[in-house]
Amino acid sequence: MASAEFLVERSTVIDASPDVVQPLLDDFRKWQAWSPWEDVDPELKRTYSGPDSGVGASYAWEGNRKAGSGQMVITESVPGSKVVLDLNFLKPFKAENVTTFLLEPNGAGTTVRWQMTGKNNLFFRIVGVVFPMDKMVGKDFEKGLAQLKAAAEQRQ
C-alpha cells in the first residue's frame, strides 16, 4: 500500500524577479495564463471571491469530468517569498490538499518550487502503488511551471 501522506514537488528557474512572478500566483485570475489545467475544459465555469489577490482570495471551478470541481483559497502570501493555498477537490473525488509556491531569488531570476501535500485516503493508498500521486500530477506541475516561466518572462 502507498503511504498515508504524499508530497509532489517540481521546480524551475525563471528569468524574472520574484516581484514579477508572485502576482501570477497571488491572483487567481492570472492563473489562466499559466495553469496546466486551463485547457482541460473550454467551458470551465470560474467563480472568484474575496480580495483580488493575496490572503483570502478564492477561486472555485466547475467543469467536465476531466476538470471536475473544487475551490482554492490563499491562506498565506509573503511578498517575494511564498504563496500557500488550501486546495479542495469536490469532483471527480474529494480531497483536501495544501499547495505551496516557494520563490527563491536566483541571480537575476527566481527559483520556483511548486509543492502539494495531502493525505491519501484508502482508495488512493491502494491505487497509489501503481499510480503514485507524483506520477499522476507531476507532469501537470512541469507543464504549469513551463507556462509560468513563459508568462513571467514575457512580463519582464
mmCIF file with all atom_site columns, C-alpha atoms in Angstrom:
data_model
loop_
_atom_site.group_PDB
_atom_site.id
_atom_site.type_symbol
_atom_site.label_atom_id
_atom_site.label_alt_id
_atom_site.label_comp_id
_atom_site.label_asym_id
_atom_site.label_entity_id
_atom_site.label_seq_id
_atom_site.pdbx_PDB_ins_code
_atom_site.Cartn_x
_atom_site.Cartn_y
_atom_site.Cartn_z
_atom_site.occupancy
_atom_site.B_iso_or_equiv
_atom_site.pdbx_formal_charge
_atom_site.auth_seq_id
_atom_site.auth_comp_id
_atom_site.auth_asym_id
_atom_site.auth_atom_id
_atom_site.pdbx_PDB_model_num
ATOM 1   C CA . MET A 1 1   ? 0.000   0.000  0.000   1.00 0.00 ? 1   MET A CA 1
ATOM 2   C CA . ALA A 1 2   ? 1.146   3.557  -0.677  1.00 0.00 ? 2   ALA A CA 1
ATOM 3   C CA . SER A 1 3   ? 1.915   5.979  2.148   1.00 0.00 ? 3   SER A CA 1
ATOM 4   C CA . ALA A 1 4   ? -0.897  7.708  4.025   1.00 0.00 ? 4   ALA A CA 1
ATOM 5   C CA . GLU A 1 5   ? 0.573   11.100 3.048   1.00 0.00 ? 5   GLU A CA 1
ATOM 6   C CA . PHE A 1 6   ? 2.084   12.404 -0.160  1.00 0.00 ? 6   PHE A CA 1
ATOM 7   C CA . LEU A 1 7   ? 4.281   15.215 -1.433  1.00 0.00 ? 7   LEU A CA 1
ATOM 8   C CA . VAL A 1 8   ? 4.553   16.231 -5.073  1.00 0.00 ? 8   VAL A CA 1
ATOM 9   C CA . GLU A 1 9   ? 7.220   18.808 -5.881  1.00 0.00 ? 9   GLU A CA 1
ATOM 10  C CA . ARG A 1 10  ? 8.699   20.315 -9.026  1.00 0.00 ? 10  ARG A CA 1
ATOM 11  C CA . SER A 1 11  ? 10.855  23.375 -9.590  1.00 0.00 ? 11  SER A CA 1
ATOM 12  C CA . THR A 1 12  ? 12.149  25.619 -12.333 1.00 0.00 ? 12  THR A CA 1
ATOM 13  C CA . VAL A 1 13  ? 14.278  28.727 -12.718 1.00 0.00 ? 13  VAL A CA 1
ATOM 14  C CA . ILE A 1 14  ? 12.512  31.733 -14.198 1.00 0.00 ? 14  ILE A CA 1
ATOM 15  C CA . ASP A 1 15  ? 14.425  34.653 -15.699 1.00 0.00 ? 15  ASP A CA 1
ATOM 16  C CA . ALA A 1 16  ? 12.348  37.195 -13.798 1.00 0.00 ? 16  ALA A CA 1
ATOM 17  C CA . SER A 1 17  ? 12.442  38.591 -10.272 1.00 0.00 ? 17  SER A CA 1
ATOM 18  C CA . PRO A 1 18  ? 10.155  37.268 -7.510  1.00 0.00 ? 18  PRO A CA 1
ATOM 19  C CA . ASP A 1 19  ? 8.253   40.579 -7.761  1.00 0.00 ? 19  ASP A CA 1
ATOM 20  C CA . VAL A 1 20  ? 7.287   39.670 -11.346 1.00 0.00 ? 20  VAL A CA 1
ATOM 21  C CA . VAL A 1 21  ? 6.477   36.008 -10.594 1.00 0.00 ? 21  VAL A CA 1
ATOM 22  C CA . GLN A 1 22  ? 4.444   36.395 -7.405  1.00 0.00 ? 22  GLN A CA 1
ATOM 23  C CA . PRO A 1 23  ? 1.490   38.357 -8.876  1.00 0.00 ? 23  PRO A CA 1
ATOM 24  C CA . LEU A 1 24  ? 0.920   35.465 -11.315 1.00 0.00 ? 24  LEU A CA 1
ATOM 25  C CA . LEU A 1 25  ? 0.465   33.159 -8.315  1.00 0.00 ? 25  LEU A CA 1
ATOM 26  C CA . ASP A 1 26  ? -1.268  35.561 -5.927  1.00 0.00 ? 26  ASP A CA 1
ATOM 27  C CA . ASP A 1 27  ? -4.173  36.447 -8.259  1.00 0.00 ? 27  ASP A CA 1
ATOM 28  C CA . PHE A 1 28  ? -6.296  33.502 -9.422  1.00 0.00 ? 28  PHE A CA 1
ATOM 29  C CA . ARG A 1 29  ? -7.497  35.487 -12.439 1.00 0.00 ? 29  ARG A CA 1
ATOM 30  C CA . LYS A 1 30  ? -3.903  35.386 -13.728 1.00 0.00 ? 30  LYS A CA 1
ATOM 31  C CA . TRP A 1 31  ? -3.765  31.578 -13.489 1.00 0.00 ? 31  TRP A CA 1
ATOM 32  C CA . GLN A 1 32  ? -5.440  31.380 -16.890 1.00 0.00 ? 32  GLN A CA 1
ATOM 33  C CA . ALA A 1 33  ? -2.083  32.497 -18.364 1.00 0.00 ? 33  ALA A CA 1
ATOM 34  C CA . TRP A 1 34  ? -0.164  29.516 -16.965 1.00 0.00 ? 34  TRP A CA 1
ATOM 35  C CA . SER A 1 35  ? -2.199  26.862 -15.130 1.00 0.00 ? 35  SER A CA 1
ATOM 36  C CA . PRO A 1 36  ? -1.792  23.416 -16.743 1.00 0.00 ? 36  PRO A CA 1
ATOM 37  C CA . TRP A 1 37  ? -5.481  22.669 -16.245 1.00 0.00 ? 37  TRP A CA 1
ATOM 38  C CA . GLU A 1 38  ? -6.928  25.694 -18.039 1.00 0.00 ? 38  GLU A CA 1
ATOM 39  C CA . ASP A 1 39  ? -7.230  23.841 -21.367 1.00 0.00 ? 39  ASP A CA 1
ATOM 40  C CA . VAL A 1 40  ? -8.885  20.716 -19.923 1.00 0.00 ? 40  VAL A CA 1
ATOM 41  C CA . ASP A 1 41  ? -12.387 22.175 -20.334 1.00 0.00 ? 41  ASP A CA 1
ATOM 42  C CA . PRO A 1 42  ? -13.075 25.135 -22.645 1.00 0.00 ? 42  PRO A CA 1
ATOM 43  C CA . GLU A 1 43  ? -16.493 25.542 -20.944 1.00 0.00 ? 43  GLU A CA 1
ATOM 44  C CA . LEU A 1 44  ? -14.994 25.723 -17.410 1.00 0.00 ? 44  LEU A CA 1
ATOM 45  C CA . LYS A 1 45  ? -17.075 27.865 -15.036 1.00 0.00 ? 45  LYS A CA 1
ATOM 46  C CA . ARG A 1 46  ? -14.932 30.041 -12.762 1.00 0.00 ? 46  ARG A CA 1
ATOM 47  C CA . THR A 1 47  ? -16.060 31.969 -9.679  1.00 0.00 ? 47  THR A CA 1
ATOM 48  C CA . TYR A 1 48  ? -13.770 34.406 -7.867  1.00 0.00 ? 48  TYR A CA 1
ATOM 49  C CA . SER A 1 49  ? -14.476 35.817 -4.419  1.00 0.00 ? 49  SER A CA 1
ATOM 50  C CA . GLY A 1 50  ? -12.727 37.666 -1.643  1.00 0.00 ? 50  GLY A CA 1
ATOM 51  C CA . PRO A 1 51  ? -9.917  40.102 -2.400  1.00 0.00 ? 51  PRO A CA 1
ATOM 52  C CA . ASP A 1 52  ? -8.437  40.171 -5.924  1.00 0.00 ? 52  ASP A CA 1
ATOM 53  C CA . SER A 1 53  ? -5.159  38.745 -4.648  1.00 0.00 ? 53  SER A CA 1
ATOM 54  C CA . GLY A 1 54  ? -3.364  37.588 -1.544  1.00 0.00 ? 54  GLY A CA 1
ATOM 55  C CA . VAL A 1 55  ? -4.760  36.065 1.632   1.00 0.00 ? 55  VAL A CA 1
ATOM 56  C CA . GLY A 1 56  ? -8.464  35.343 1.363   1.00 0.00 ? 56  GLY A CA 1
ATOM 57  C CA . ALA A 1 57  ? -8.600  35.345 -2.446  1.00 0.00 ? 57  ALA A CA 1
ATOM 58  C CA . SER A 1 58  ? -10.754 32.428 -3.545  1.00 0.00 ? 58  SER A CA 1
ATOM 59  C CA . TYR A 1 59  ? -11.316 30.582 -6.809  1.00 0.00 ? 59  TYR A CA 1
ATOM 60  C CA . ALA A 1 60  ? -13.945 27.917 -7.418  1.00 0.00 ? 60  ALA A CA 1
ATOM 61  C CA . TRP A 1 61  ? -14.352 25.946 -10.626 1.00 0.00 ? 61  TRP A CA 1
ATOM 62  C CA . GLU A 1 62  ? -16.823 23.526 -12.124 1.00 0.00 ? 62  GLU A CA 1
ATOM 63  C CA . GLY A 1 63  ? -16.215 21.677 -15.348 1.00 0.00 ? 63  GLY A CA 1
ATOM 64  C CA . ASN A 1 64  ? -16.405 18.482 -17.326 1.00 0.00 ? 64  ASN A CA 1
ATOM 65  C CA . ARG A 1 65  ? -15.326 15.067 -15.988 1.00 0.00 ? 65  ARG A CA 1
ATOM 66  C CA . LYS A 1 66  ? -11.641 15.853 -16.522 1.00 0.00 ? 66  LYS A CA 1
ATOM 67  C CA . ALA A 1 67  ? -11.768 19.282 -14.851 1.00 0.00 ? 67  ALA A CA 1
ATOM 68  C CA . GLY A 1 68  ? -14.057 18.257 -12.027 1.00 0.00 ? 68  GLY A CA 1
ATOM 69  C CA . SER A 1 69  ? -14.954 20.854 -9.427  1.00 0.00 ? 69  SER A CA 1
ATOM 70  C CA . GLY A 1 70  ? -13.373 22.386 -6.379  1.00 0.00 ? 70  GLY A CA 1
ATOM 71  C CA . GLN A 1 71  ? -12.111 25.506 -4.670  1.00 0.00 ? 71  GLN A CA 1
ATOM 72  C CA . MET A 1 72  ? -8.797  27.137 -3.748  1.00 0.00 ? 72  MET A CA 1
ATOM 73  C CA . VAL A 1 73  ? -8.233  29.806 -1.089  1.00 0.00 ? 73  VAL A CA 1
ATOM 74  C CA . ILE A 1 74  ? -4.950  31.631 -0.471  1.00 0.00 ? 74  ILE A CA 1
ATOM 75  C CA . THR A 1 75  ? -4.077  31.222 3.210   1.00 0.00 ? 75  THR A CA 1
ATOM 76  C CA . GLU A 1 76  ? -0.608  32.806 3.244   1.00 0.00 ? 76  GLU A CA 1
ATOM 77  C CA . SER A 1 77  ? 1.207   35.243 0.980   1.00 0.00 ? 77  SER A CA 1
ATOM 78  C CA . VAL A 1 78  ? 4.686   36.542 1.756   1.00 0.00 ? 78  VAL A CA 1
ATOM 79  C CA . PRO A 1 79  ? 5.869   39.071 -0.856  1.00 0.00 ? 79  PRO A CA 1
ATOM 80  C CA . GLY A 1 80  ? 8.766   37.723 -2.904  1.00 0.00 ? 80  GLY A CA 1
ATOM 81  C CA . SER A 1 81  ? 8.862   34.506 -0.878  1.00 0.00 ? 81  SER A CA 1
ATOM 82  C CA . LYS A 1 82  ? 5.785   32.253 -0.961  1.00 0.00 ? 82  LYS A CA 1
ATOM 83  C CA . VAL A 1 83  ? 2.112   31.693 -1.641  1.00 0.00 ? 83  VAL A CA 1
ATOM 84  C CA . VAL A 1 84  ? 0.210   28.963 0.219   1.00 0.00 ? 84  VAL A CA 1
ATOM 85  C CA . LEU A 1 85  ? -3.304  27.828 -0.591  1.00 0.00 ? 85  LEU A CA 1
ATOM 86  C CA . ASP A 1 86  ? -5.854  25.288 0.536   1.00 0.00 ? 86  ASP A CA 1
ATOM 87  C CA . LEU A 1 87  ? -6.992  23.179 -2.398  1.00 0.00 ? 87  LEU A CA 1
ATOM 88  C CA . ASN A 1 88  ? -10.275 21.311 -2.035  1.00 0.00 ? 88  ASN A CA 1
ATOM 89  C CA . PHE A 1 89  ? -11.457 18.950 -4.746  1.00 0.00 ? 89  PHE A CA 1
ATOM 90  C CA . LEU A 1 90  ? -15.129 18.001 -4.816  1.00 0.00 ? 90  LEU A CA 1
ATOM 91  C CA . LYS A 1 91  ? -15.300 16.039 -8.094  1.00 0.00 ? 91  LYS A CA 1
ATOM 92  C CA . PRO A 1 92  ? -14.281 13.619 -9.534  1.00 0.00 ? 92  PRO A CA 1
ATOM 93  C CA . PHE A 1 93  ? -13.137 12.738 -5.986  1.00 0.00 ? 93  PHE A CA 1
ATOM 94  C CA . LYS A 1 94  ? -12.995 14.555 -2.670  1.00 0.00 ? 94  LYS A CA 1
ATOM 95  C CA . ALA A 1 95  ? -9.606  15.623 -1.409  1.00 0.00 ? 95  ALA A CA 1
ATOM 96  C CA . GLU A 1 96  ? -8.109  18.369 0.723   1.00 0.00 ? 96  GLU A CA 1
ATOM 97  C CA . ASN A 1 97  ? -4.545  19.360 -0.096  1.00 0.00 ? 97  ASN A CA 1
ATOM 98  C CA . VAL A 1 98  ? -2.152  22.197 0.645   1.00 0.00 ? 98  VAL A CA 1
ATOM 99  C CA . THR A 1 99  ? -0.304  23.779 -2.260  1.00 0.00 ? 99  THR A CA 1
ATOM 100 C CA . THR A 1 100 ? 2.788   25.930 -1.705  1.00 0.00 ? 100 THR A CA 1
ATOM 101 C CA . PHE A 1 101 ? 4.774   28.015 -4.150  1.00 0.00 ? 101 PHE A CA 1
ATOM 102 C CA . LEU A 1 102 ? 8.213   28.939 -2.813  1.00 0.00 ? 102 LEU A CA 1
ATOM 103 C CA . LEU A 1 103 ? 10.107  31.767 -4.522  1.00 0.00 ? 103 LEU A CA 1
ATOM 104 C CA . GLU A 1 104 ? 13.870  31.988 -4.068  1.00 0.00 ? 104 GLU A CA 1
ATOM 105 C CA . PRO A 1 105 ? 15.992  34.702 -5.702  1.00 0.00 ? 105 PRO A CA 1
ATOM 106 C CA . ASN A 1 106 ? 18.496  33.074 -8.051  1.00 0.00 ? 106 ASN A CA 1
ATOM 107 C CA . GLY A 1 107 ? 20.865  35.618 -9.561  1.00 0.00 ? 107 GLY A CA 1
ATOM 108 C CA . ALA A 1 108 ? 18.683  37.891 -11.704 1.00 0.00 ? 108 ALA A CA 1
ATOM 109 C CA . GLY A 1 109 ? 15.921  35.279 -11.700 1.00 0.00 ? 109 GLY A CA 1
ATOM 110 C CA . THR A 1 110 ? 13.794  33.181 -9.373  1.00 0.00 ? 110 THR A CA 1
ATOM 111 C CA . THR A 1 111 ? 13.722  29.507 -8.483  1.00 0.00 ? 111 THR A CA 1
ATOM 112 C CA . VAL A 1 112 ? 10.076  28.495 -8.079  1.00 0.00 ? 112 VAL A CA 1
ATOM 113 C CA . ARG A 1 113 ? 9.248   25.321 -6.170  1.00 0.00 ? 113 ARG A CA 1
ATOM 114 C CA . TRP A 1 114 ? 5.666   24.064 -6.505  1.00 0.00 ? 114 TRP A CA 1
ATOM 115 C CA . GLN A 1 115 ? 4.639   21.644 -3.768  1.00 0.00 ? 115 GLN A CA 1
ATOM 116 C CA . MET A 1 116 ? 1.398   19.845 -2.999  1.00 0.00 ? 116 MET A CA 1
ATOM 117 C CA . THR A 1 117 ? 0.874   17.823 0.158   1.00 0.00 ? 117 THR A CA 1
ATOM 118 C CA . GLY A 1 118 ? -2.082  15.816 1.339   1.00 0.00 ? 118 GLY A CA 1
ATOM 119 C CA . LYS A 1 119 ? -3.369  12.578 2.757   1.00 0.00 ? 119 LYS A CA 1
ATOM 120 C CA . ASN A 1 120 ? -4.130  9.532  0.668   1.00 0.00 ? 120 ASN A CA 1
ATOM 121 C CA . ASN A 1 121 ? -7.497  8.035  1.502   1.00 0.00 ? 121 ASN A CA 1
ATOM 122 C CA . LEU A 1 122 ? -7.811  4.241  1.410   1.00 0.00 ? 122 LEU A CA 1
ATOM 123 C CA . PHE A 1 123 ? -8.635  4.231  -2.322  1.00 0.00 ? 123 PHE A CA 1
ATOM 124 C CA . PHE A 1 124 ? -5.551  6.300  -3.212  1.00 0.00 ? 124 PHE A CA 1
ATOM 125 C CA . ARG A 1 125 ? -3.352  4.290  -0.854  1.00 0.00 ? 125 ARG A CA 1
ATOM 126 C CA . ILE A 1 126 ? -4.279  1.162  -2.830  1.00 0.00 ? 126 ILE A CA 1
ATOM 127 C CA . VAL A 1 127 ? -4.209  2.787  -6.295  1.00 0.00 ? 127 VAL A CA 1
ATOM 128 C CA . GLY A 1 128 ? -1.063  4.709  -5.310  1.00 0.00 ? 128 GLY A CA 1
ATOM 129 C CA . VAL A 1 129 ? 1.014   1.552  -5.532  1.00 0.00 ? 129 VAL A CA 1
ATOM 130 C CA . VAL A 1 130 ? 0.522   1.539  -9.320  1.00 0.00 ? 130 VAL A CA 1
ATOM 131 C CA . PHE A 1 131 ? -0.251  5.244  -9.872  1.00 0.00 ? 131 PHE A CA 1
ATOM 132 C CA . PRO A 1 132 ? 1.542   7.296  -7.221  1.00 0.00 ? 132 PRO A CA 1
ATOM 133 C CA . MET A 1 133 ? 0.340   10.893 -6.798  1.00 0.00 ? 133 MET A CA 1
ATOM 134 C CA . ASP A 1 134 ? 3.704   12.127 -8.091  1.00 0.00 ? 134 ASP A CA 1
ATOM 135 C CA . LYS A 1 135 ? 3.156   10.240 -11.330 1.00 0.00 ? 135 LYS A CA 1
ATOM 136 C CA . MET A 1 136 ? -0.475  11.397 -11.610 1.00 0.00 ? 136 MET A CA 1
ATOM 137 C CA . VAL A 1 137 ? 0.185   15.155 -11.268 1.00 0.00 ? 137 VAL A CA 1
ATOM 138 C CA . GLY A 1 138 ? 3.944   15.605 -11.660 1.00 0.00 ? 138 GLY A CA 1
ATOM 139 C CA . LYS A 1 139 ? 3.737   16.175 -15.420 1.00 0.00 ? 139 LYS A CA 1
ATOM 140 C CA . ASP A 1 140 ? 0.985   18.761 -14.860 1.00 0.00 ? 140 ASP A CA 1
ATOM 141 C CA . PHE A 1 141 ? 3.279   20.632 -12.456 1.00 0.00 ? 141 PHE A CA 1
ATOM 142 C CA . GLU A 1 142 ? 6.075   20.538 -15.055 1.00 0.00 ? 142 GLU A CA 1
ATOM 143 C CA . LYS A 1 143 ? 3.729   21.885 -17.753 1.00 0.00 ? 143 LYS A CA 1
ATOM 144 C CA . GLY A 1 144 ? 2.426   24.584 -15.411 1.00 0.00 ? 144 GLY A CA 1
ATOM 145 C CA . LEU A 1 145 ? 5.918   25.689 -14.394 1.00 0.00 ? 145 LEU A CA 1
ATOM 146 C CA . ALA A 1 146 ? 6.984   25.913 -18.058 1.00 0.00 ? 146 ALA A CA 1
ATOM 147 C CA . GLN A 1 147 ? 3.920   28.058 -18.793 1.00 0.00 ? 147 GLN A CA 1
ATOM 148 C CA . LEU A 1 148 ? 4.514   30.163 -15.639 1.00 0.00 ? 148 LEU A CA 1
ATOM 149 C CA . LYS A 1 149 ? 8.103   30.705 -16.795 1.00 0.00 ? 149 LYS A CA 1
ATOM 150 C CA . ALA A 1 150 ? 6.920   31.849 -20.233 1.00 0.00 ? 150 ALA A CA 1
ATOM 151 C CA . ALA A 1 151 ? 4.262   34.164 -18.769 1.00 0.00 ? 151 ALA A CA 1
ATOM 152 C CA . ALA A 1 152 ? 6.660   35.737 -16.223 1.00 0.00 ? 152 ALA A CA 1
ATOM 153 C CA . GLU A 1 153 ? 9.489   36.179 -18.720 1.00 0.00 ? 153 GLU A CA 1
ATOM 154 C CA . GLN A 1 154 ? 7.106   37.986 -21.132 1.00 0.00 ? 154 GLN A CA 1
ATOM 155 C CA . ARG A 1 155 ? 6.311   40.459 -18.341 1.00 0.00 ? 155 ARG A CA 1
ATOM 156 C CA . GLN A 1 156 ? 9.986   41.335 -17.749 1.00 0.00 ? 156 GLN A CA 1
#
